[in-house]
CSV table of C-alpha atoms in Angstrom, one decimal:
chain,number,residue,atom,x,y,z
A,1,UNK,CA,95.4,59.7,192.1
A,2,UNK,CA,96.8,58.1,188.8
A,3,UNK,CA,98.1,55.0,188.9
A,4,UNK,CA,101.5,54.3,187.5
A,5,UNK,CA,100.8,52.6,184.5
A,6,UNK,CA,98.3,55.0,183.2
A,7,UNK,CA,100.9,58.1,183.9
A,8,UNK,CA,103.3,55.4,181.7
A,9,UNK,CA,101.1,54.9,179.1
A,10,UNK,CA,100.2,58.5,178.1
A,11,UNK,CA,103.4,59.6,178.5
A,12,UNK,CA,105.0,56.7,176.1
A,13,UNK,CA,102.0,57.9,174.3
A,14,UNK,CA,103.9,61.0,173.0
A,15,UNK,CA,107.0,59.1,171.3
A,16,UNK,CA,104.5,56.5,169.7
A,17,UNK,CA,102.6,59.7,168.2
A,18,UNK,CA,105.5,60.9,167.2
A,19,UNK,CA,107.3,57.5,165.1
A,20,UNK,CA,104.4,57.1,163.7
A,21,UNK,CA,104.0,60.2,162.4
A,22,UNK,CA,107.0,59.9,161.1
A,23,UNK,CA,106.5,56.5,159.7
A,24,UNK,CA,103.3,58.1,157.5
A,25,UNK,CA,105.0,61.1,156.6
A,26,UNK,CA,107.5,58.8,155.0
A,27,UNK,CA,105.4,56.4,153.5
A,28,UNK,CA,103.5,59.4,151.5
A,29,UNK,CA,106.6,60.3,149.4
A,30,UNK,CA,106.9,58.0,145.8
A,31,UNK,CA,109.4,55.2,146.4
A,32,UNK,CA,112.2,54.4,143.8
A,33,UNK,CA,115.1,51.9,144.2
A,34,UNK,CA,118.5,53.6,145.7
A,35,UNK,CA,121.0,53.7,142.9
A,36,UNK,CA,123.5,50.5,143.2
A,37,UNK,CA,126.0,51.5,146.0
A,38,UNK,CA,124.2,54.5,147.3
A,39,UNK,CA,123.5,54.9,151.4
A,40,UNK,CA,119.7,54.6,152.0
A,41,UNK,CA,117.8,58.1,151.7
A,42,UNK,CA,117.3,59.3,155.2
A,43,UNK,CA,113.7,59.4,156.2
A,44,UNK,CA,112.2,62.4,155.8
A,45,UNK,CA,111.2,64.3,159.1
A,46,UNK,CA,107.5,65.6,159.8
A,47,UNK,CA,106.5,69.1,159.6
A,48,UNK,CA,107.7,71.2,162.5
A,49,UNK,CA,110.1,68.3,163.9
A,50,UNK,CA,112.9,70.2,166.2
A,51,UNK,CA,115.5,68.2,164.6
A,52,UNK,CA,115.0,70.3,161.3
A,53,UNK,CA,117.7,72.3,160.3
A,54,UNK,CA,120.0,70.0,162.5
A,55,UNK,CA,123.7,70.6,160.9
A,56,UNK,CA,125.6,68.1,159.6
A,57,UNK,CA,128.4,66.6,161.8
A,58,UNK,CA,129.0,64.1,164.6
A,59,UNK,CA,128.6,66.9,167.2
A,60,UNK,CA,125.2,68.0,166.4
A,61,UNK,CA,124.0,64.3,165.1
A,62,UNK,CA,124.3,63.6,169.2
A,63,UNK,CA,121.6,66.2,170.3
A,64,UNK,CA,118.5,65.9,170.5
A,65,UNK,CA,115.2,66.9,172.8
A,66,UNK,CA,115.5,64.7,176.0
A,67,UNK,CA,112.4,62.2,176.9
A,68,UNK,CA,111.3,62.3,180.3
A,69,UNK,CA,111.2,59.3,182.4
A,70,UNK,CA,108.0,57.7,181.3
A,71,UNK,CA,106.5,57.7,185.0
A,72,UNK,CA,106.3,60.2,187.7
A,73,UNK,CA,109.1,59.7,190.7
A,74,UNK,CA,108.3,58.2,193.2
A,75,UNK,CA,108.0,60.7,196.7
A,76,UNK,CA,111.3,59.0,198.2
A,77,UNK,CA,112.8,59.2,195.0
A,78,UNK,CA,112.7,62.9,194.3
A,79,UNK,CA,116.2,65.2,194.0
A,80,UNK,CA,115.5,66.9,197.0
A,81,UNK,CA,119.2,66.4,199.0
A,82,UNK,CA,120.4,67.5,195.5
A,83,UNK,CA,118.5,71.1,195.2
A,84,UNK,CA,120.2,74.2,197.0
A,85,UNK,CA,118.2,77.7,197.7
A,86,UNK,CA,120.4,80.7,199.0
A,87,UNK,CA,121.1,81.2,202.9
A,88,UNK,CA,117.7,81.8,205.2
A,89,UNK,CA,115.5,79.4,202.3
A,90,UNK,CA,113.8,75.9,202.4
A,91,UNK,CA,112.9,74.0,200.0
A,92,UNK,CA,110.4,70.7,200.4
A,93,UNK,CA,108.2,68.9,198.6
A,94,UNK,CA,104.4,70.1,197.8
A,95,UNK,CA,103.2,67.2,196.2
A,96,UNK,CA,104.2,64.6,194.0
A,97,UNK,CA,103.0,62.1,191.9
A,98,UNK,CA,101.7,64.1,189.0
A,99,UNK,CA,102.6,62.9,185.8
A,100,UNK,CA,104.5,65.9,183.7
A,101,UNK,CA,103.4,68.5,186.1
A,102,UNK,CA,103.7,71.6,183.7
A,103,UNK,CA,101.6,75.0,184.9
A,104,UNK,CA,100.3,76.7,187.8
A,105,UNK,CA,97.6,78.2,189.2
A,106,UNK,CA,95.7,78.8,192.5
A,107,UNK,CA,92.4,79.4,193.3
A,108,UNK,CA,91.1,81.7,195.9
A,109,UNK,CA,90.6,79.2,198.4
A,110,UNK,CA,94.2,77.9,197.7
A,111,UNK,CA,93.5,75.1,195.4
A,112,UNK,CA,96.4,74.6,193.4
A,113,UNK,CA,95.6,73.1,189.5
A,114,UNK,CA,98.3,71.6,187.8
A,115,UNK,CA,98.2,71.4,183.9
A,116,UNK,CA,100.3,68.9,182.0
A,117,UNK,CA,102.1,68.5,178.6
A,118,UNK,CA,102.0,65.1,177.5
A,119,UNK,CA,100.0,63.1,179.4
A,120,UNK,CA,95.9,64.2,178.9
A,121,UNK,CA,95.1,65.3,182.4
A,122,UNK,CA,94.9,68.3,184.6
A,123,UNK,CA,95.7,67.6,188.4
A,124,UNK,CA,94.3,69.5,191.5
A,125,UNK,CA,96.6,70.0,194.6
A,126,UNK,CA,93.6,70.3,197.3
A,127,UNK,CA,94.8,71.3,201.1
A,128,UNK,CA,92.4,70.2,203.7
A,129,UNK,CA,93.8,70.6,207.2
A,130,UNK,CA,97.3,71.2,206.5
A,131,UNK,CA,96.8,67.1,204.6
A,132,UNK,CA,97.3,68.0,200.8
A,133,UNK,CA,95.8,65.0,198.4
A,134,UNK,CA,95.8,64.8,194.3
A,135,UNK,CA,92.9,64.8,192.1
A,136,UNK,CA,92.7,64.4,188.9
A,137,UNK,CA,89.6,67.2,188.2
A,138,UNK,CA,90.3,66.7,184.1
A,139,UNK,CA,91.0,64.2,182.0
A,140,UNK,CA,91.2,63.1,178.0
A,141,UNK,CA,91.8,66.0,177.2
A,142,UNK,CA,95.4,67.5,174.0
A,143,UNK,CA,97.9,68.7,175.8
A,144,UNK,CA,96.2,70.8,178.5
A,145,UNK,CA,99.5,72.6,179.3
A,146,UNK,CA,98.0,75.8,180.0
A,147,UNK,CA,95.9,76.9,183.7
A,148,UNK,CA,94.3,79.7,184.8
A,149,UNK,CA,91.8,80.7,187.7
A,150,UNK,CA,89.6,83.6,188.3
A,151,UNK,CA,86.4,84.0,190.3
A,152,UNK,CA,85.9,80.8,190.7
A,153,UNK,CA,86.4,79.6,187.1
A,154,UNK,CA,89.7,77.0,186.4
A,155,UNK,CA,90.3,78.0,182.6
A,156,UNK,CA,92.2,75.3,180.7
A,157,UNK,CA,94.4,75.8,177.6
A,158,UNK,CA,94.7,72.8,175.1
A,159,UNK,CA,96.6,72.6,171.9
A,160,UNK,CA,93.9,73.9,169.4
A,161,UNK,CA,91.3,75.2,172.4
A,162,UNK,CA,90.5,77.0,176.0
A,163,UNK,CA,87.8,75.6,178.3
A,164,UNK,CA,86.6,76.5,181.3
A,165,UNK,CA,85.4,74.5,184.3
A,166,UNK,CA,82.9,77.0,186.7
A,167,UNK,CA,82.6,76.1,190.4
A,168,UNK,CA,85.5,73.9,190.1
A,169,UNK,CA,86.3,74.1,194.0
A,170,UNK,CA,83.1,73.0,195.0
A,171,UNK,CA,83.5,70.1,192.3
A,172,UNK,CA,86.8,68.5,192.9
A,173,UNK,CA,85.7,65.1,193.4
A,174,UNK,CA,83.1,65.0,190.9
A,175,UNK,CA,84.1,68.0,188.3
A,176,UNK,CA,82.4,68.6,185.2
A,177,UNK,CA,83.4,68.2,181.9
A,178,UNK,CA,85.1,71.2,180.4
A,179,UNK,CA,83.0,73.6,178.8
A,180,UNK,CA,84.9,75.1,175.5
A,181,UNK,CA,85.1,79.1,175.2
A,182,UNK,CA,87.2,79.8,172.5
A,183,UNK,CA,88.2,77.0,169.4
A,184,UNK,CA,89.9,79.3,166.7
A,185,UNK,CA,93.7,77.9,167.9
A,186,UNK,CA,95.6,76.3,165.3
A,187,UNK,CA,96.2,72.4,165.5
A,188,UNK,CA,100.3,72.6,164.9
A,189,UNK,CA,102.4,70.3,167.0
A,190,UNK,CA,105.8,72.3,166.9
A,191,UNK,CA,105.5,74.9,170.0
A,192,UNK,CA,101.4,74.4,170.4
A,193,UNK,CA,101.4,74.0,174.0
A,194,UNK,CA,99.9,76.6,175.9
A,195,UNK,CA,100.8,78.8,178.7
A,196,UNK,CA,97.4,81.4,179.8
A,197,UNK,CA,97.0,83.5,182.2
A,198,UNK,CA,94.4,86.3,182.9
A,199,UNK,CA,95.9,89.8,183.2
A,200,UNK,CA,95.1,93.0,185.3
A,201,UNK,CA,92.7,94.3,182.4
A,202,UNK,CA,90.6,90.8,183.4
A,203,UNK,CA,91.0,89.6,179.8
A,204,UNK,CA,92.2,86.0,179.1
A,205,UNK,CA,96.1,85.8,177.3
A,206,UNK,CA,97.0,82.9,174.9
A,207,UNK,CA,100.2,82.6,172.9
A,208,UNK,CA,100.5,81.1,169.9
A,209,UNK,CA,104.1,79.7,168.6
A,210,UNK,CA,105.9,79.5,165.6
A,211,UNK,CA,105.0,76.4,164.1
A,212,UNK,CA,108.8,75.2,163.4
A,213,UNK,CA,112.0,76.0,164.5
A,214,UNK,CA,112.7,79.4,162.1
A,215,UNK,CA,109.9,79.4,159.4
A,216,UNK,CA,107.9,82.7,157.8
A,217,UNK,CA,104.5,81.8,159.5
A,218,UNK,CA,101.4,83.2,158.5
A,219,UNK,CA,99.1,85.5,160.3
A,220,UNK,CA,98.0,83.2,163.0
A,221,UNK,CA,101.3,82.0,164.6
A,222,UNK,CA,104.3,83.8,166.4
A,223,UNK,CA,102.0,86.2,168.7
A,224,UNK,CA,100.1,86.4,171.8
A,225,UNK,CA,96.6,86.9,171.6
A,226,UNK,CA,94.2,88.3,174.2
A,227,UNK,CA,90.0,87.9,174.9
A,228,UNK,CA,88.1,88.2,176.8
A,229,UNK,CA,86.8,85.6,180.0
A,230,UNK,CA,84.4,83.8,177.7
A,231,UNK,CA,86.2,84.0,174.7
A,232,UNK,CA,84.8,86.5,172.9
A,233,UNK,CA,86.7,89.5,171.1
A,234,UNK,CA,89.7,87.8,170.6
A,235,UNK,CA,92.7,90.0,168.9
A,236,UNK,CA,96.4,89.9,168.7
A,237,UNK,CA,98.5,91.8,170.9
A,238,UNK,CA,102.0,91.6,170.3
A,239,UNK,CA,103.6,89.6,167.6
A,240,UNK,CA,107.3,88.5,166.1
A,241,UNK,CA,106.6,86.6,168.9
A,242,UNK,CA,109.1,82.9,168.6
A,243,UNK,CA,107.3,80.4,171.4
A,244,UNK,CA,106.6,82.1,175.6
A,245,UNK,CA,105.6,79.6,177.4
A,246,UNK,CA,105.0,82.4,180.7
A,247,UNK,CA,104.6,85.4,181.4
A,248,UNK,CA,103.1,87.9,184.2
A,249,UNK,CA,102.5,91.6,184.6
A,250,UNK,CA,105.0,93.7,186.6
A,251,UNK,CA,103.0,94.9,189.3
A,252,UNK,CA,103.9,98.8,189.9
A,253,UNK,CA,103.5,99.7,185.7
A,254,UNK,CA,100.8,97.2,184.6
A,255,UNK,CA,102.9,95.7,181.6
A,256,UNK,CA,103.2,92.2,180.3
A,257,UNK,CA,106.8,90.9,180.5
A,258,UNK,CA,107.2,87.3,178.7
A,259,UNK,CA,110.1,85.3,178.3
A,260,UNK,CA,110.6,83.7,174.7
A,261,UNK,CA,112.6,80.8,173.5
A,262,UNK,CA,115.1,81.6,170.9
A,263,UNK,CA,115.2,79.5,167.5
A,264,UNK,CA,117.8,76.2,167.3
A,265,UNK,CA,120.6,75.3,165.1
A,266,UNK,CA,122.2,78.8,164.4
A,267,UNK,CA,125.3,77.9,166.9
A,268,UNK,CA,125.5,76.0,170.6
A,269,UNK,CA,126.2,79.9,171.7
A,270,UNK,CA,123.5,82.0,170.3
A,271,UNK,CA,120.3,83.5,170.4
A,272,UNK,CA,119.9,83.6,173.5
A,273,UNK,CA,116.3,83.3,175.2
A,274,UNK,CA,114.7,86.3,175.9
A,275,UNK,CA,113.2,88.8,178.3
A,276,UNK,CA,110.4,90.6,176.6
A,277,UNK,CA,107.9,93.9,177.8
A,278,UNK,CA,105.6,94.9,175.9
A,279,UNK,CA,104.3,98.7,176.1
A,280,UNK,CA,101.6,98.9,173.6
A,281,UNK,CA,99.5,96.3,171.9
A,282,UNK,CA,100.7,95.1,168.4
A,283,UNK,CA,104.7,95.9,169.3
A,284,UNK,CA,106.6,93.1,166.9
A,285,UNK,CA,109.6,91.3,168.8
A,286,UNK,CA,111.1,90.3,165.8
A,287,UNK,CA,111.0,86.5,165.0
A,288,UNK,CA,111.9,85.1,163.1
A,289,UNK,CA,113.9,87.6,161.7
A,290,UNK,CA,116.1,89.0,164.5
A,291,UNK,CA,116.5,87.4,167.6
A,292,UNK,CA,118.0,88.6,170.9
A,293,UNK,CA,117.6,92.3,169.8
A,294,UNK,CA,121.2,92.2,167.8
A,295,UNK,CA,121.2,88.5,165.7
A,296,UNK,CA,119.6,89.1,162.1
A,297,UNK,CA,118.7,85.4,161.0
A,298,UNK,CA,121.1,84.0,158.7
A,299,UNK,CA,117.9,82.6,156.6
A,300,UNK,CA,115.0,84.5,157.1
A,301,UNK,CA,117.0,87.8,157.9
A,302,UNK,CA,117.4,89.3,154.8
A,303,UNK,CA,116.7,92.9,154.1
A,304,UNK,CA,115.9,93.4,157.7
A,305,UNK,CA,117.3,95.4,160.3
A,306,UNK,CA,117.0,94.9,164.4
A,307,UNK,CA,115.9,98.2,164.8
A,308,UNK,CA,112.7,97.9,163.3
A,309,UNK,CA,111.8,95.3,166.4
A,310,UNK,CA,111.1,96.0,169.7
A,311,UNK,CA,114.6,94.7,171.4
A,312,UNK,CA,114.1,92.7,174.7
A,313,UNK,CA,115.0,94.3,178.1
A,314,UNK,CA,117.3,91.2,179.3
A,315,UNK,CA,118.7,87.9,177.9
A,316,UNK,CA,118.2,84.4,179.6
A,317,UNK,CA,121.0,82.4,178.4
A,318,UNK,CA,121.5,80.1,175.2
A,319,UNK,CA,119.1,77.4,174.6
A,320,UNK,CA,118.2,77.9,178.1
A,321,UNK,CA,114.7,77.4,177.5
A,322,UNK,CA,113.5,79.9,179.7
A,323,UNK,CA,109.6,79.3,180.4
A,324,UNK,CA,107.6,80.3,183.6
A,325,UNK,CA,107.9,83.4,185.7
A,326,UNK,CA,106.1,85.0,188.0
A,327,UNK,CA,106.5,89.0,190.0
A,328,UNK,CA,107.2,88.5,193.2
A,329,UNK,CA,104.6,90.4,195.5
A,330,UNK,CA,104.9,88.5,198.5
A,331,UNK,CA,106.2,89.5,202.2
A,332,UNK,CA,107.9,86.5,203.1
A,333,UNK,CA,111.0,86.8,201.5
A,334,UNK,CA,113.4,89.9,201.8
A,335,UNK,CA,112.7,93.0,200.6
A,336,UNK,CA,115.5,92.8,197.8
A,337,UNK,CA,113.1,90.1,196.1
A,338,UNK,CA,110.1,92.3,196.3
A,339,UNK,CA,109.1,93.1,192.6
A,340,UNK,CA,111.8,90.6,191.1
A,341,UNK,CA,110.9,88.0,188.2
A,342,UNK,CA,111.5,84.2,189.1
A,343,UNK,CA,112.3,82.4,185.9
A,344,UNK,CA,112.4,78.6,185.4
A,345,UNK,CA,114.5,77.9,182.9
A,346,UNK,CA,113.7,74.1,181.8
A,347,UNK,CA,117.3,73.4,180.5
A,348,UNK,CA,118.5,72.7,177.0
A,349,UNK,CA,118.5,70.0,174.6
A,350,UNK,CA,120.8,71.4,171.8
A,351,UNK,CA,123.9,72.1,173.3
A,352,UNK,CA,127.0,69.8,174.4
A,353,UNK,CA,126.8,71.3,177.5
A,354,UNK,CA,123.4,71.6,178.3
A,355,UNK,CA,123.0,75.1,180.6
A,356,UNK,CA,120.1,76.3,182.8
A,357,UNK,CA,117.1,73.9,184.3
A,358,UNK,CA,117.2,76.0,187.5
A,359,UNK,CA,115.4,78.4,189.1
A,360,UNK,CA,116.7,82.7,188.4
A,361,UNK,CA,115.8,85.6,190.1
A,362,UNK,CA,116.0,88.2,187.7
A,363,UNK,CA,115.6,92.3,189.4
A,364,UNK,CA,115.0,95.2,187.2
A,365,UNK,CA,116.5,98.9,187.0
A,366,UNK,CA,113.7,101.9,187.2
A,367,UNK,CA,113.4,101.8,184.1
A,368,UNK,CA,112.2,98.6,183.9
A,369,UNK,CA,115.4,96.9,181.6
A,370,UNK,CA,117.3,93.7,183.6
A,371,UNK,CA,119.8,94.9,186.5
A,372,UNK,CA,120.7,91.3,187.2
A,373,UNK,CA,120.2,87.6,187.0
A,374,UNK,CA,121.3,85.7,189.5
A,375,UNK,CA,120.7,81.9,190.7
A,376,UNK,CA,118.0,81.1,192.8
A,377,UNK,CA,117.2,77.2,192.6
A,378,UNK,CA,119.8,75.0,191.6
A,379,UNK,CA,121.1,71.4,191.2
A,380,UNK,CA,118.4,70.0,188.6
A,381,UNK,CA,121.7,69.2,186.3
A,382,UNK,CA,123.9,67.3,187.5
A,383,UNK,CA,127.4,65.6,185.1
A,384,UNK,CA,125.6,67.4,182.2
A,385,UNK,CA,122.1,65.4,182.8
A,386,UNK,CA,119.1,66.5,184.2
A,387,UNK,CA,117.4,64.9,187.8
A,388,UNK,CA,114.9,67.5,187.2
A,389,UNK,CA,113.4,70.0,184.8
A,390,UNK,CA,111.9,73.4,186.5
A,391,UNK,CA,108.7,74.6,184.5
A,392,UNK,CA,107.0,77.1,186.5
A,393,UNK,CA,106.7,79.1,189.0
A,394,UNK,CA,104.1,80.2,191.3
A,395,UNK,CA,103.7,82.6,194.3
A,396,UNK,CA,101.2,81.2,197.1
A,397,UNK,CA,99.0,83.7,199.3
A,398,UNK,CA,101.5,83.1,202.5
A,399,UNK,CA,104.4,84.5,200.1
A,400,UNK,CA,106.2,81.3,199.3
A,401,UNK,CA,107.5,80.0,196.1
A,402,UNK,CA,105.7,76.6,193.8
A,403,UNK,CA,108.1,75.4,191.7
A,404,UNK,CA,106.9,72.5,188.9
A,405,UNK,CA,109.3,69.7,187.8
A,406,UNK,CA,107.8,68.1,184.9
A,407,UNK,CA,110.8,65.4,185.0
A,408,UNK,CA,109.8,64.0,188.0
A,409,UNK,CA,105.8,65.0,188.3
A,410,UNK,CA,106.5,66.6,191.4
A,411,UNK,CA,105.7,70.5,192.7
A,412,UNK,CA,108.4,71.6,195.6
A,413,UNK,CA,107.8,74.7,197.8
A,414,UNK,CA,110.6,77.6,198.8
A,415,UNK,CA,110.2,79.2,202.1
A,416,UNK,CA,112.2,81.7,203.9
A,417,UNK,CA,112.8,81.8,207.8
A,418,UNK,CA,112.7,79.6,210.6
A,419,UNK,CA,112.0,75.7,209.1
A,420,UNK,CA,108.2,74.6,210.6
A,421,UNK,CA,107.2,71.5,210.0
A,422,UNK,CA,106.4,70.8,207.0
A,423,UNK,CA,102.5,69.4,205.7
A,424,UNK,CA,102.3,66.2,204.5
């Protein structure tokens, strides 16, 4: 396992990458001397910063995104006294100690791979007699965000590139090196973390963001793109497409739902995130010209109308930052879950009050369109600041629930029934 001051150093890593980037970009413009009297130009922000298009104001000057604590928590340290399931659930901890634990995915034998945002490794959750231990199977490598197993492969999504690693079960405590399958990703900073995952037509899914808050992007950004296992025949299947960071197909029609973050700075109230399904490939969601179905952008909105986009069947809340979901297909938990969507929603970072960083069940009508979201995992905010940040969710082969706190590099587990005793 990762000791503690390595997990510190890569995460610190991230704010010293980003000072000085801002450091150069401000050093590249010409200098001239401030007129006598004047205030000091304010420095100028790098491309794709989140704190572009900030309003003015005392109000707004206060937000901005929230640094994680620079370490994982330690196991005695976690929220877990402070998290509450509904009636008949448990909740306890998985495993722990994983610096920014981000994605998930299983293998076949149960492995369970753990990607990460802004530290450079990918962790491995083995289970060996009911004893779970942590391995780091990857390491060095850009923001390896994005997992995904099949047939024995562990595929890994990076900023710019996807790699796989074959056999990795059989390897865990002497894994290769990832071998790269696919390099054509652009290199942008601003929403290029991926989330992957392999759908029921066996090909590989990779988003790519916007790379800003609200900009026109070119051809390469604001879509999900598709390929297949070895990264070959690559093309774009949806697009107007802001930044998903999960999605999963519903199970009874075979389509991909994906939730999608909607852009900052228009108000602390609006767009909200978004519930998206997409029924044919190339459907446009609108970004960044409409957002939430019924907003046309106040910037980039002109001349356009909603109704040329494909609207999204439910909304997630403002700034909620709505990220991983999974179908539930399991038997463990009541039948009203069976076929509902488990969104975590990581919390925001640009409102006063900050809302979501919780877990939501969200069940659909017959038509497939959101009948209801309700509260499923709760008490990761707490006097308006986090003890926790939800990322994704996973369901495990017995039918219970992973849930991945990137705040406190932890993975917790949601069962329903009778309490056993819990694997250490």
């Amino acid at each position: 396992m990762m000791g503690l001051s390595s997990a510190s150093r890569s995460l610190l890593l991230a704010g010293v990458v980003f000072t000085a980037f801002t450091v150069a970009a401000s050093a590249q413009q010409p200098a001239s001397p401030p007129a006598a009297g004047a205030a000091p130009a304010a420095q100028p922000l790098p491309p794709g910063s989140p704190l572009i298009g900030r309003p003015d104001g005392e109000a707004a000057a206060k937000l901005a995104p929230v640094a994680p604590p620079p370490i994982p928590a330690q196991a005695d340290k976690l929220p877990l006294a402070k998290l509450s399931v509904p009636a008949g659930f448990n909740i306890e901890v998985y495993a722990s100690g994983m610096a920014n634990a981000r994605s998930l995915a299983q293998s076949d034998k149960g492995t369970v791979f753990v990607g990460s945002r802004l530290v450079d490794k990918v962790y491995a959750i083995a289970d060996k007699d009911g004893k779970k231990s942590v391995k780091v199977i990857a390491s060095g490598l850009y923001r390896p965000n994005g997992v995904a197993f099949k047939d024995g492969t562990l595929y890994i999504a990076e900023l710019s590139k996807v790699s796989k690693i074959e056999k990795i079960d059989e390897n865990l405590d002497n894994p290769p090196k990832p071998t790269i399958i696919y390099d054509k990703l652009p290199k942008d900073e601003a929403h290029g973390w991926k989330f992957i995952a392999i759908g029921p037509d066996n090909k590989l899914y990779v988003p790519v963001g916007q790379p800003g808050n609200n900009v026109l992007h070119d051809a390469d950004h604001g879509q999900i793109r598709r390929m297949n296992l070895d990264g070959s025949g690559a093309e774009v299947y949806a697009v107007g497409v802001r930044n998903t960071v999960g999605f999963d197909w519903n199970p009874e029609t075979k389509q991909l739902y994906f939730t999608d973050n909607g852009r900052d700075w228009l108000s602390e109230t609006v767009p909200e995130d978004e519930l998206n399904r997409v029924t044919k490939a190339g459907e446009h969601f609108g970004a960044p010209y409409c957002y939430q179905g019924n907003i046309i952008d106040q910037e980039l909105g002109w001349g356009k109308d909603c109704k040329d986009y494909v609207a999204p069947v439910g909304l997630m809340g403002p700034h909620t930052a709505a990220l991983g979901m999974r179908f539930y297909t399991g038997s463990m938990f009541p039948k009203q879950y069976k076929n509902a969507i488990f969104v975590a929603r990581h919390g925001s970072w640009n409102k006063s009050q900050k809302h979501g960083g919780d877990v939501v069940v969200v069940k659909l009508n017959k038509d497939g369109t959101v009948k209801s979201m309700e509260p499923f995992l709760t008490g990761f905010l707490e006097d308006n600041k986090y003890v926790g940040r939800p990322v994704d969710v996973m369901q495990l082969k017995d039918g219970s629930l992973l849930v991945s706190d990137d705040w406190n590099g932890a993975v917790y587990r949601i069962t329903y029934g009778k309490q056993k005793v819990a694997a250490k």
